[in-house]
Coordinates of C-alpha atoms in Angstrom, one line a residue:
X181 CA 147.6 -43.3 58.2
X182 CA 147.6 -47.1 57.8
X183 CA 151.2 -47.2 56.9
X184 CA 152.2 -46.0 60.4
X185 CA 149.5 -47.8 62.5
X186 CA 152.2 -49.9 64.1
X187 CA 153.9 -46.8 65.5
X188 CA 151.0 -45.1 67.3
X189 CA 147.5 -45.8 68.6
X190 CA 144.7 -45.5 66.1
X191 CA 142.7 -43.6 68.8
X192 CA 144.8 -40.5 69.0
X193 CA 147.0 -38.9 71.6
X194 CA 146.2 -40.3 75.0
X195 CA 147.7 -43.3 76.7
X196 CA 145.3 -46.1 77.0
X197 CA 145.4 -49.6 78.0
X198 CA 147.9 -51.3 75.8
X199 CA 148.8 -48.0 74.1
X200 CA 152.0 -46.2 73.5
X201 CA 153.2 -42.8 74.6
X202 CA 153.2 -40.1 71.9
X203 CA 156.8 -39.1 72.8
X204 CA 157.9 -42.7 72.3
X205 CA 156.1 -42.8 69.0
X206 CA 157.8 -39.7 67.7
X207 CA 161.2 -41.0 68.7
X208 CA 160.6 -44.4 67.1
X209 CA 159.2 -42.6 63.9
X210 CA 162.3 -40.3 63.7
X211 CA 164.7 -43.2 64.2
X212 CA 163.0 -45.2 61.4
X213 CA 163.1 -42.2 59.0
X214 CA 166.8 -41.6 59.7
X215 CA 167.5 -45.2 59.1
X216 CA 165.7 -45.1 55.8
X217 CA 167.7 -42.0 54.8
X218 CA 171.0 -43.6 55.7
X219 CA 170.0 -46.8 53.8
X220 CA 169.3 -44.7 50.7
X221 CA 172.6 -42.8 51.2
X222 CA 174.6 -46.0 51.5
X223 CA 173.1 -47.3 48.3
X224 CA 174.0 -44.0 46.5
X225 CA 177.7 -43.9 47.7
X226 CA 179.0 -46.6 45.3
X227 CA 177.1 -45.1 42.4
X228 CA 178.5 -41.6 43.0
X229 CA 182.0 -43.1 43.4
X230 CA 181.8 -44.9 40.1
X231 CA 180.4 -41.8 38.4
X232 CA 183.3 -39.7 39.7
X233 CA 185.9 -42.3 38.5
X234 CA 184.3 -42.2 35.0
X235 CA 184.7 -38.5 34.9
X236 CA 188.2 -38.4 36.4
X237 CA 189.8 -41.4 34.6
X238 CA 187.9 -41.8 31.4
X239 CA 185.7 -44.5 29.9
X240 CA 186.3 -48.0 31.2
X241 CA 185.5 -51.5 30.2
X242 CA 184.7 -54.5 32.3
X243 CA 187.0 -57.3 31.7
X244 CA 186.2 -60.6 33.3
X245 CA 188.9 -62.2 35.5
X246 CA 189.5 -66.0 35.5
X247 CA 186.4 -68.0 36.5
X248 CA 188.0 -69.2 39.7
X249 CA 188.2 -65.6 41.0
X250 CA 184.6 -65.0 40.2
X251 CA 184.8 -61.2 40.1
X252 CA 185.3 -58.5 37.4
X253 CA 187.8 -55.7 37.3
X254 CA 187.7 -52.3 35.6
X255 CA 190.2 -51.7 32.8
X256 CA 190.8 -48.6 30.8
X257 CA 190.0 -48.8 27.1
X258 CA 192.9 -48.1 24.8
X259 CA 192.9 -44.7 23.0
X260 CA 191.9 -44.7 19.3
X261 CA 194.5 -46.2 17.0
X262 CA 196.1 -48.4 19.6
X263 CA 194.8 -51.8 18.4
X264 CA 195.1 -53.7 15.1
X265 CA 191.4 -53.7 14.0
X266 CA 192.0 -53.5 10.2
X267 CA 190.5 -56.9 9.4
X268 CA 187.2 -56.0 11.0
X269 CA 187.2 -52.7 9.1
X270 CA 187.9 -54.5 5.9
X271 CA 185.1 -57.0 6.4
X272 CA 182.7 -54.1 6.9
X273 CA 183.9 -52.1 3.9
X274 CA 184.6 -54.8 1.4
X275 CA 181.0 -55.0 0.0
X276 CA 181.0 -51.2 -0.5
X277 CA 184.4 -51.3 -2.2
X278 CA 183.1 -53.9 -4.6
X279 CA 180.0 -51.9 -5.5
X280 CA 181.8 -48.6 -5.8
X281 CA 182.4 -47.8 -9.5
X282 CA 182.4 -44.1 -9.0
X283 CA 186.1 -43.8 -8.0
X284 CA 188.4 -41.3 -9.6
X285 CA 191.1 -42.6 -12.0
X286 CA 193.9 -41.6 -9.6
X287 CA 196.6 -43.2 -11.6
X288 CA 196.0 -40.9 -14.5
X289 CA 195.0 -37.7 -12.6
X290 CA 197.2 -37.6 -9.5
X291 CA 200.2 -35.7 -10.6
X292 CA 199.9 -32.0 -11.7
X293 CA 203.4 -30.8 -12.5
X294 CA 204.0 -27.1 -12.9
X295 CA 204.8 -26.3 -16.5
X296 CA 206.6 -23.0 -15.8
X297 CA 209.6 -24.4 -13.9
X298 CA 211.4 -27.8 -13.9
X299 CA 214.4 -29.1 -12.0
X300 CA 217.0 -31.0 -14.0
X301 CA 220.4 -32.5 -13.3
X302 CA 223.3 -30.2 -14.0
X303 CA 226.3 -32.0 -12.6
X304 CA 228.1 -31.9 -15.9
X305 CA 228.1 -28.1 -15.9
X306 CA 229.0 -27.7 -12.2
X307 CA 231.8 -30.3 -11.8
X308 CA 235.1 -28.9 -12.9
X309 CA 237.3 -31.2 -14.8
X310 CA 240.8 -30.1 -13.7
X311 CA 243.8 -32.4 -13.9
X312 CA 244.1 -34.4 -10.7
X313 CA 247.1 -33.6 -8.5
X314 CA 249.4 -36.4 -7.2
X315 CA 247.5 -38.7 -4.8
X316 CA 248.1 -38.4 -1.1
X317 CA 247.7 -42.2 -0.6
X318 CA 245.1 -44.9 -0.7
X319 CA 241.7 -44.9 1.1
X320 CA 240.2 -48.3 1.9
X321 CA 236.6 -48.5 3.3
X322 CA 234.3 -51.3 4.3
X323 CA 230.6 -50.9 3.4
X324 CA 228.0 -52.6 5.5
X325 CA 224.2 -53.1 5.5
X326 CA 221.8 -53.7 2.6
X327 CA 221.9 -52.4 -0.9
X328 CA 221.1 -48.7 -0.2
X329 CA 223.3 -48.5 2.9
X330 CA 226.1 -49.8 0.6
X331 CA 225.3 -47.1 -1.9
X332 CA 225.5 -44.5 0.8
X333 CA 228.9 -45.8 2.0
X334 CA 230.3 -45.9 -1.5
X335 CA 229.1 -42.4 -2.4
X336 CA 230.4 -41.0 0.9
X337 CA 233.7 -42.7 0.3
X338 CA 234.2 -41.1 -3.1
X339 CA 233.4 -37.7 -1.4
X340 CA 236.0 -38.4 1.4
X341 CA 238.5 -39.4 -1.2
X342 CA 237.9 -36.1 -2.9
X343 CA 238.4 -34.2 0.4
X344 CA 241.7 -36.1 1.1
X345 CA 242.9 -36.2 -2.6
X346 CA 243.2 -39.9 -2.0
X347 CA 243.0 -42.9 -4.4
X348 CA 239.9 -44.9 -3.5
X349 CA 240.2 -48.7 -3.5
X350 CA 237.0 -50.4 -4.7
X351 CA 235.0 -50.8 -1.4
X352 CA 234.9 -54.1 0.4
X353 CA 231.4 -55.3 1.4
X354 CA 231.0 -56.6 5.0
X355 CA 229.1 -59.8 5.4
X356 CA 226.0 -58.7 7.4
X357 CA 224.4 -61.1 9.9
X358 CA 220.9 -59.8 9.0
X359 CA 221.2 -59.4 5.2
X360 CA 223.5 -62.5 4.9
X361 CA 224.7 -61.6 1.4
X362 CA 228.2 -62.6 0.3
X363 CA 228.1 -60.3 -2.8
X364 CA 231.0 -58.0 -3.5
X365 CA 231.1 -54.7 -5.4
X366 CA 231.4 -56.2 -8.9
X367 CA 228.4 -58.6 -8.3
X368 CA 226.1 -55.7 -7.8
X369 CA 227.6 -52.7 -9.6
X370 CA 229.4 -52.2 -13.0
X371 CA 233.0 -51.9 -11.7
X372 CA 234.5 -50.7 -15.0
X373 CA 231.8 -48.1 -15.5
X374 CA 232.2 -46.8 -12.0
X375 CA 235.9 -46.2 -12.4
X376 CA 235.5 -44.6 -15.8
X377 CA 232.7 -42.2 -14.7
X378 CA 234.8 -40.9 -11.8
X379 CA 238.2 -40.8 -13.5
X380 CA 238.3 -37.0 -14.0
X381 CA 237.3 -36.3 -10.4
X382 CA 238.6 -39.1 -8.1
X383 CA 241.1 -41.9 -8.8
X384 CA 239.7 -45.4 -8.2
X385 CA 241.6 -48.7 -8.3
X386 CA 240.3 -52.3 -8.0
X387 CA 242.9 -53.4 -5.6
X388 CA 245.6 -52.0 -3.4
X389 CA 248.9 -52.0 -5.4
X390 CA 251.2 -54.9 -4.4
X391 CA 254.1 -52.7 -3.3
X392 CA 251.8 -50.8 -0.9
X393 CA 250.3 -54.0 0.4
X394 CA 253.8 -55.5 1.1
X395 CA 254.5 -52.6 3.5
X396 CA 251.7 -54.1 5.6
X397 CA 252.9 -57.8 5.4
X398 CA 250.3 -58.4 2.6
X399 CA 247.5 -58.0 5.2
X400 CA 245.0 -55.2 4.8
X401 CA 244.1 -55.6 8.5
X402 CA 247.5 -54.3 9.4
X403 CA 246.6 -50.9 7.8
X404 CA 245.7 -48.3 10.4
X405 CA 241.9 -48.2 10.9
X406 CA 240.9 -44.6 11.7
X407 CA 237.5 -45.5 13.1
X408 CA 236.1 -42.0 12.4
X409 CA 233.0 -40.7 14.2
X410 CA 229.6 -40.7 12.6
X411 CA 228.8 -37.7 10.5
X412 CA 232.3 -36.3 10.6
X413 CA 233.0 -32.9 9.0
X414 CA 235.3 -32.0 6.2
X415 CA 237.6 -30.3 8.7
X416 CA 237.8 -33.6 10.7
X417 CA 239.1 -35.5 7.7
X418 CA 241.7 -32.8 6.9
X419 CA 242.9 -32.4 10.4
X420 CA 242.7 -36.0 11.7
X421 CA 242.8 -38.4 8.8
X422 CA 245.0 -36.6 6.2
X423 CA 248.1 -36.5 8.4
X424 CA 247.9 -40.3 8.9
X425 CA 247.3 -40.9 5.2
X426 CA 250.4 -38.9 4.3
X427 CA 252.4 -40.7 7.0
X428 CA 251.4 -44.3 6.2
X429 CA 250.5 -44.1 2.5
X430 CA 247.2 -45.8 3.2
X431 CA 244.4 -45.6 5.8
X432 CA 241.4 -47.8 6.4
X433 CA 238.0 -46.8 7.7
X434 CA 235.9 -49.8 8.8
X435 CA 233.0 -49.8 9.2
X436 CA 232.2 -46.9 6.9
X437 CA 228.6 -45.9 7.1
X438 CA 227.2 -42.5 7.9
X439 CA 230.8 -41.3 8.4
X440 CA 230.4 -38.0 6.5
X441 CA 228.3 -35.0 7.6
X442 CA 225.2 -34.2 5.6
X443 CA 226.3 -30.6 5.3
X444 CA 229.6 -30.2 3.3
X445 CA 230.7 -27.8 0.6
X446 CA 228.7 -28.0 -2.7
X447 CA 231.7 -29.4 -4.6
X448 CA 231.8 -32.4 -2.2
X449 CA 228.0 -32.8 -2.5
X450 CA 228.3 -33.0 -6.3
X451 CA 230.8 -35.9 -5.9
X452 CA 228.2 -37.7 -3.9
X453 CA 225.6 -37.1 -6.6
X454 CA 227.9 -38.1 -9.4
X455 CA 228.6 -41.3 -7.6
X456 CA 225.1 -42.2 -6.6
X457 CA 223.1 -41.2 -9.7
X458 CA 225.7 -41.6 -12.5
X459 CA 228.6 -43.9 -11.5
X460 CA 226.7 -46.6 -9.5
X461 CA 225.2 -48.5 -12.4
X462 CA 224.0 -52.0 -11.7
X463 CA 226.0 -54.9 -13.0
X464 CA 225.0 -56.3 -16.5
X465 CA 223.1 -59.4 -15.2
X466 CA 221.0 -57.2 -12.8
X467 CA 220.3 -54.6 -15.5
X468 CA 219.3 -57.2 -18.1
X469 CA 216.7 -58.9 -15.9
X470 CA 215.5 -55.7 -14.3
X471 CA 214.8 -54.1 -17.7
X472 CA 212.8 -57.2 -18.8
X473 CA 210.7 -56.9 -15.6
X474 CA 210.0 -53.2 -16.2
X475 CA 208.9 -54.1 -19.8
X476 CA 206.6 -56.8 -18.5
X477 CA 205.0 -54.4 -16.0
X478 CA 204.4 -51.8 -18.7
X479 CA 202.8 -54.5 -20.9
X480 CA 200.6 -55.7 -18.1
X481 CA 199.5 -52.2 -17.5
X482 CA 198.4 -51.5 -21.1
X483 CA 194.8 -50.7 -20.1
X484 CA 196.3 -47.8 -18.0
X485 CA 198.6 -46.5 -20.6
X486 CA 201.5 -48.6 -19.3
X487 CA 201.4 -46.9 -15.9
X488 CA 201.7 -48.9 -12.7
X489 CA 202.1 -48.4 -8.9
X490 CA 205.0 -49.8 -6.9
X491 CA 204.8 -50.4 -3.2
X492 CA 207.7 -50.9 -0.8
X493 CA 206.2 -53.3 1.7
X494 CA 208.2 -53.7 5.0
X495 CA 206.4 -56.6 6.6
X496 CA 209.2 -59.1 6.9
X497 CA 209.5 -61.1 10.2
X498 CA 212.6 -59.1 11.3
X499 CA 210.9 -55.8 10.7
X500 CA 207.7 -56.8 12.5
X501 CA 209.8 -58.1 15.4
X502 CA 212.0 -55.0 15.7
X503 CA 208.9 -52.7 15.7
X504 CA 207.5 -54.5 18.8
X505 CA 204.0 -54.1 17.4
X506 CA 201.3 -56.7 17.8
X507 CA 198.8 -57.8 15.1
X508 CA 196.2 -60.5 15.2
X509 CA 198.3 -63.7 15.5
X510 CA 197.8 -64.2 19.2
X511 CA 200.2 -66.3 21.3
X512 CA 201.8 -67.9 18.3
X513 CA 202.7 -64.5 16.9
X514 CA 204.1 -63.4 20.3
X515 CA 206.3 -66.5 20.5
X516 CA 207.6 -66.1 17.0
X517 CA 208.4 -62.4 17.5
X518 CA 210.1 -63.0 20.9
X519 CA 212.4 -65.6 19.2
X520 CA 213.1 -63.3 16.3
X521 CA 214.1 -60.4 18.6
X522 CA 216.4 -62.6 20.6
X523 CA 218.0 -64.1 17.5
X524 CA 218.6 -60.8 15.7
X525 CA 219.2 -58.4 18.6
X526 CA 220.3 -60.6 21.5
X527 CA 219.2 -59.0 24.8
X528 CA 218.4 -55.6 23.3
X529 CA 214.7 -55.8 24.1
X530 CA 215.0 -57.4 27.5
X531 CA 217.2 -54.8 29.3
X532 CA 216.1 -54.0 32.8
X533 CA 213.8 -51.0 32.9
X534 CA 213.0 -51.1 29.2
X535 CA 209.2 -50.6 28.7
X536 CA 207.7 -51.7 25.3
X537 CA 204.3 -50.4 24.4
X538 CA 202.8 -51.9 21.2
X539 CA 199.8 -49.7 21.6
X540 CA 201.8 -46.5 21.8
X541 CA 203.9 -47.7 18.8
X542 CA 200.8 -48.1 16.7
X543 CA 199.3 -44.7 17.7
X544 CA 202.6 -43.0 16.9
X545 CA 202.7 -44.5 13.4
X546 CA 205.7 -46.8 14.1
X547 CA 204.1 -50.1 13.2
X548 CA 204.8 -51.6 9.7
X549 CA 201.6 -51.5 7.6
X550 CA 200.2 -54.9 6.8
X551 CA 199.5 -55.7 3.1
X552 CA 195.8 -55.4 3.9
X553 CA 196.2 -51.9 5.3
X554 CA 198.3 -50.8 2.3
X555 CA 195.6 -52.2 0.0
X556 CA 192.7 -50.5 1.8
X557 CA 194.7 -47.2 1.8
X558 CA 195.4 -47.3 -1.9
X559 CA 191.8 -48.4 -2.8
X560 CA 190.4 -45.5 -0.7
X561 CA 192.7 -43.0 -2.4
X562 CA 190.9 -43.8 -5.7
X563 CA 193.1 -46.5 -7.4
X564 CA 190.7 -49.0 -8.8
X565 CA 191.0 -52.8 -8.9
X566 CA 192.3 -52.7 -12.4
X567 CA 195.5 -50.9 -11.2
X568 CA 198.6 -52.9 -11.7
X569 CA 200.8 -53.0 -8.6
X570 CA 204.3 -54.2 -8.1
X571 CA 205.2 -55.1 -4.5
X572 CA 208.9 -54.7 -3.6
X573 CA 209.8 -56.6 -0.4
X574 CA 211.8 -59.3 1.2
X575 CA 210.0 -62.4 2.5
X576 CA 206.7 -61.3 3.9
X577 CA 205.9 -62.6 7.4
X578 CA 203.1 -65.2 7.3
X579 CA 202.6 -64.4 3.6
X580 CA 199.8 -66.8 2.9
X581 CA 197.6 -65.1 5.5
X582 CA 198.7 -61.4 5.1
X583 CA 199.1 -61.2 1.3
X584 CA 195.7 -62.7 0.4
X585 CA 193.5 -59.6 1.1
X586 CA 195.9 -57.4 -0.9
X587 CA 195.6 -59.7 -3.9
X588 CA 191.8 -59.7 -3.3
X589 CA 191.8 -55.9 -3.5
X590 CA 194.2 -55.7 -6.5
X591 CA 194.1 -58.8 -8.6
X592 CA 196.8 -57.4 -11.0
X593 CA 199.5 -57.7 -8.4
X594 CA 203.1 -58.6 -9.3
X595 CA 206.2 -59.5 -7.3
X596 CA 209.7 -60.6 -8.4
X597 CA 208.6 -64.1 -8.1
X598 CA 205.5 -63.7 -10.5
X599 CA 207.2 -61.3 -12.9
X600 CA 210.4 -63.3 -13.5
X601 CA 210.7 -67.0 -13.9
X602 CA 212.4 -69.3 -11.4
X603 CA 215.3 -69.8 -13.9
X604 CA 215.7 -66.1 -14.3
X605 CA 215.8 -65.5 -10.5
X606 CA 218.1 -68.5 -9.8
X607 CA 221.4 -66.6 -10.0
X608 CA 220.1 -64.0 -7.5
X609 CA 218.7 -66.3 -4.9
X610 CA 220.4 -66.0 -1.5
X611 CA 221.7 -62.5 -2.5
X612 CA 219.5 -59.9 -0.9
X613 CA 221.3 -56.9 -2.4
X614 CA 221.0 -58.2 -5.9
X615 CA 217.3 -59.0 -5.4
X616 CA 216.8 -55.5 -3.9
X617 CA 218.5 -54.1 -7.1
X618 CA 215.7 -55.7 -9.2
X619 CA 213.0 -54.2 -6.9
X620 CA 214.8 -50.8 -7.0
X621 CA 214.7 -50.7 -10.8
X622 CA 211.1 -51.6 -11.2
X623 CA 210.1 -49.1 -8.5
X624 CA 212.2 -46.3 -10.1
X625 CA 210.2 -46.7 -13.3
X626 CA 206.7 -46.8 -11.8
X627 CA 204.3 -43.9 -12.2
X628 CA 203.5 -43.9 -8.5
X629 CA 205.7 -45.1 -5.6
X630 CA 204.2 -45.9 -2.2
X631 CA 206.5 -46.0 0.8
X632 CA 205.1 -47.6 4.0
X633 CA 207.8 -47.7 6.7
X634 CA 210.9 -45.5 5.9
X635 CA 214.5 -46.8 5.7
X636 CA 217.2 -46.4 3.1
X637 CA 215.3 -48.0 0.2
X638 CA 212.5 -45.4 0.0
X639 CA 214.8 -42.5 0.9
X640 CA 217.2 -43.3 -2.0
X641 CA 214.4 -44.1 -4.3
X642 CA 212.7 -40.7 -3.7
X643 CA 216.0 -39.0 -4.4
X644 CA 216.4 -41.1 -7.6
X645 CA 212.9 -40.1 -8.8
X646 CA 213.5 -36.5 -8.1
X647 CA 216.9 -36.5 -9.8
X648 CA 215.7 -38.2 -13.0
X649 CA 212.1 -37.1 -13.2
X650 CA 212.1 -33.6 -11.6
X651 CA 209.4 -34.7 -9.1
X652 CA 209.1 -37.8 -7.0
X653 CA 205.5 -39.0 -7.5
X654 CA 205.6 -40.6 -4.1
X655 CA 202.8 -41.4 -1.6
X656 CA 204.2 -41.1 1.9
X657 CA 201.2 -41.5 4.2
X658 CA 200.9 -39.9 7.7
X659 CA 200.5 -43.2 9.6
X660 CA 199.4 -41.5 12.8
X661 CA 196.3 -40.3 10.9
X662 CA 196.0 -43.6 9.0
X663 CA 195.6 -45.8 12.1
X664 CA 192.6 -43.8 13.3
X665 CA 190.6 -44.8 10.2
X666 CA 191.7 -48.4 10.6
X667 CA 190.6 -48.4 14.2
X668 CA 186.9 -47.9 13.6
X669 CA 185.0 -51.0 12.4
X670 CA 181.8 -48.9 12.1
X671 CA 183.3 -46.3 9.7
X672 CA 181.3 -45.7 6.5
X673 CA 182.9 -46.2 3.1
X674 CA 182.4 -42.6 2.0
X675 CA 184.0 -41.4 5.2
X676 CA 186.9 -43.8 4.9
X677 CA 187.5 -42.6 1.3
X678 CA 187.5 -39.0 2.4
X679 CA 190.1 -39.7 5.1
X680 CA 192.4 -41.6 2.6
X681 CA 192.1 -38.8 0.0
X682 CA 193.0 -36.2 2.6
X683 CA 196.1 -38.3 3.5
X684 CA 196.8 -38.6 -0.3
X685 CA 196.6 -34.8 -0.8
X686 CA 198.8 -34.0 2.1
X687 CA 201.4 -36.7 1.1
X688 CA 204.5 -35.9 -0.9
X689 CA 202.6 -34.9 -4.0
X690 CA 204.8 -31.9 -4.9
X691 CA 207.9 -34.0 -5.1
X692 CA 210.1 -30.9 -5.4
X693 CA 211.8 -30.5 -2.1
X694 CA 214.9 -28.4 -1.5
X695 CA 217.5 -30.0 0.9
X696 CA 217.7 -28.4 4.3
X697 CA 221.0 -28.1 6.0
X698 CA 220.9 -31.4 7.9
X699 CA 218.9 -33.4 5.4
X700 CA 220.3 -36.2 3.3
X701 CA 221.4 -35.4 -0.3
X702 CA 220.3 -38.9 -1.3
X703 CA 216.7 -37.9 -0.7
X704 CA 217.0 -34.2 -1.7
X705 CA 219.4 -33.7 -4.6
X706 CA 218.0 -30.1 -5.1
X707 CA 219.6 -27.6 -5.3
X708 CA 223.1 -29.0 -4.9
X709 CA 223.0 -31.3 -8.0
X710 CA 220.1 -29.9 -9.9
X711 CA 219.2 -26.6 -11.6
X712 CA 215.9 -25.0 -12.1
X713 CA 215.2 -24.4 -15.8
X714 CA 212.3 -22.6 -17.5
X715 CA 210.3 -24.7 -19.8
X716 CA 210.3 -23.7 -23.4

């Protein structure tokens, strides 16, 4: 064979002049073959290693290191739903959204209420109007937080006053470093109406009587502050707080937020409902403007029978910062969020050992939805571009950038600033709770309410809609499923719509929800404060 002529004589087996021994030839041949096999094996080892790593660890991506290093490293690709890819998905789907005229009229067809049974408020029947026994003393509380945390504190305070048979002093509002609203009770709520509505059940006074205040050197701070534990029971108030009330004639609980257990006797639950749904009417200036805004929304929605959607959008800078989620703002966004976290929650996010994972937060549905994501979701659910939408929110982070695609998806979009004139809003500027009251009223009257991030606002609003409408008409999306659709830039429009409509169907469409033992009455007023009545 010519390929081996350099190993043996062409003339066969003998040794000749200048020839090579057959034994030597075989040895040389074997060594060469072995070397060849080893060379092939050495080439295969790295390939086998990489293949094993792919199987054991998962799919990997090559990410180039800095040029000065001149090598590449392997980095594991994030699981689906970890990265904010919604703008890429939108760019892919936008032409199909524009050309899709075959969507269902979701605004008209979404809600199918059972006609056989309906839940209605029945507080008037259930609350006994017995003559009040002599008061055991005065209860002073300090409400904190935003509008709906204030509502919670006030309603719980009335309930505690009922437990203690105490006279409630109109609650003091604590100036919050986040909300920065100096409003007091009468600026937000109708004080006279509050006292009148509760007069047969709990005594309420505007101020501590002068003779009582003089006992404490005219300084409320000298009154004993009980500092009760969170979610305290009725028994706790009777055993720990009542003796001090009887001894001193007045007690103070500050701060007072989430200080009463969810599960208390039905008579106490009804006091909570009476306060939240009946007695806490907004002040006349708020009611007047809010009613005008509702009328304007109905007029703007005439092509849909006066029906509109409201969206509670939680995409303010503080909310984005607190979530520790990342979007597409790069280094500038990171710098802004780091500053906001340090300003609002000094040192909270920099504690030793604390690990923050924006990717895990997104996968777990903890990231605030961007206006773009809300718009794509609603459009995919079957609400067309002629749907009128009211957006309730604080100041949107980087609004010029993030609100533009939502307006592109829904041109008939309104906010406080577009629905009311600058002159109408002027008395409310700088007062977040009063502005939130305007949002609350417009959302309460919408045909559909969309909640995107949780918190007291949607929880109270869902309870409000259940109490007054019998069902909530609320879209509460499963965000863990939602991010999977937003993660795939190659998803087809029909597939995307299918996913959104599945989320829509599995959302809070029934509306009717009975309160479980440890659930909040302010979200689930059934059955404590409502009765089931057969339709005629």
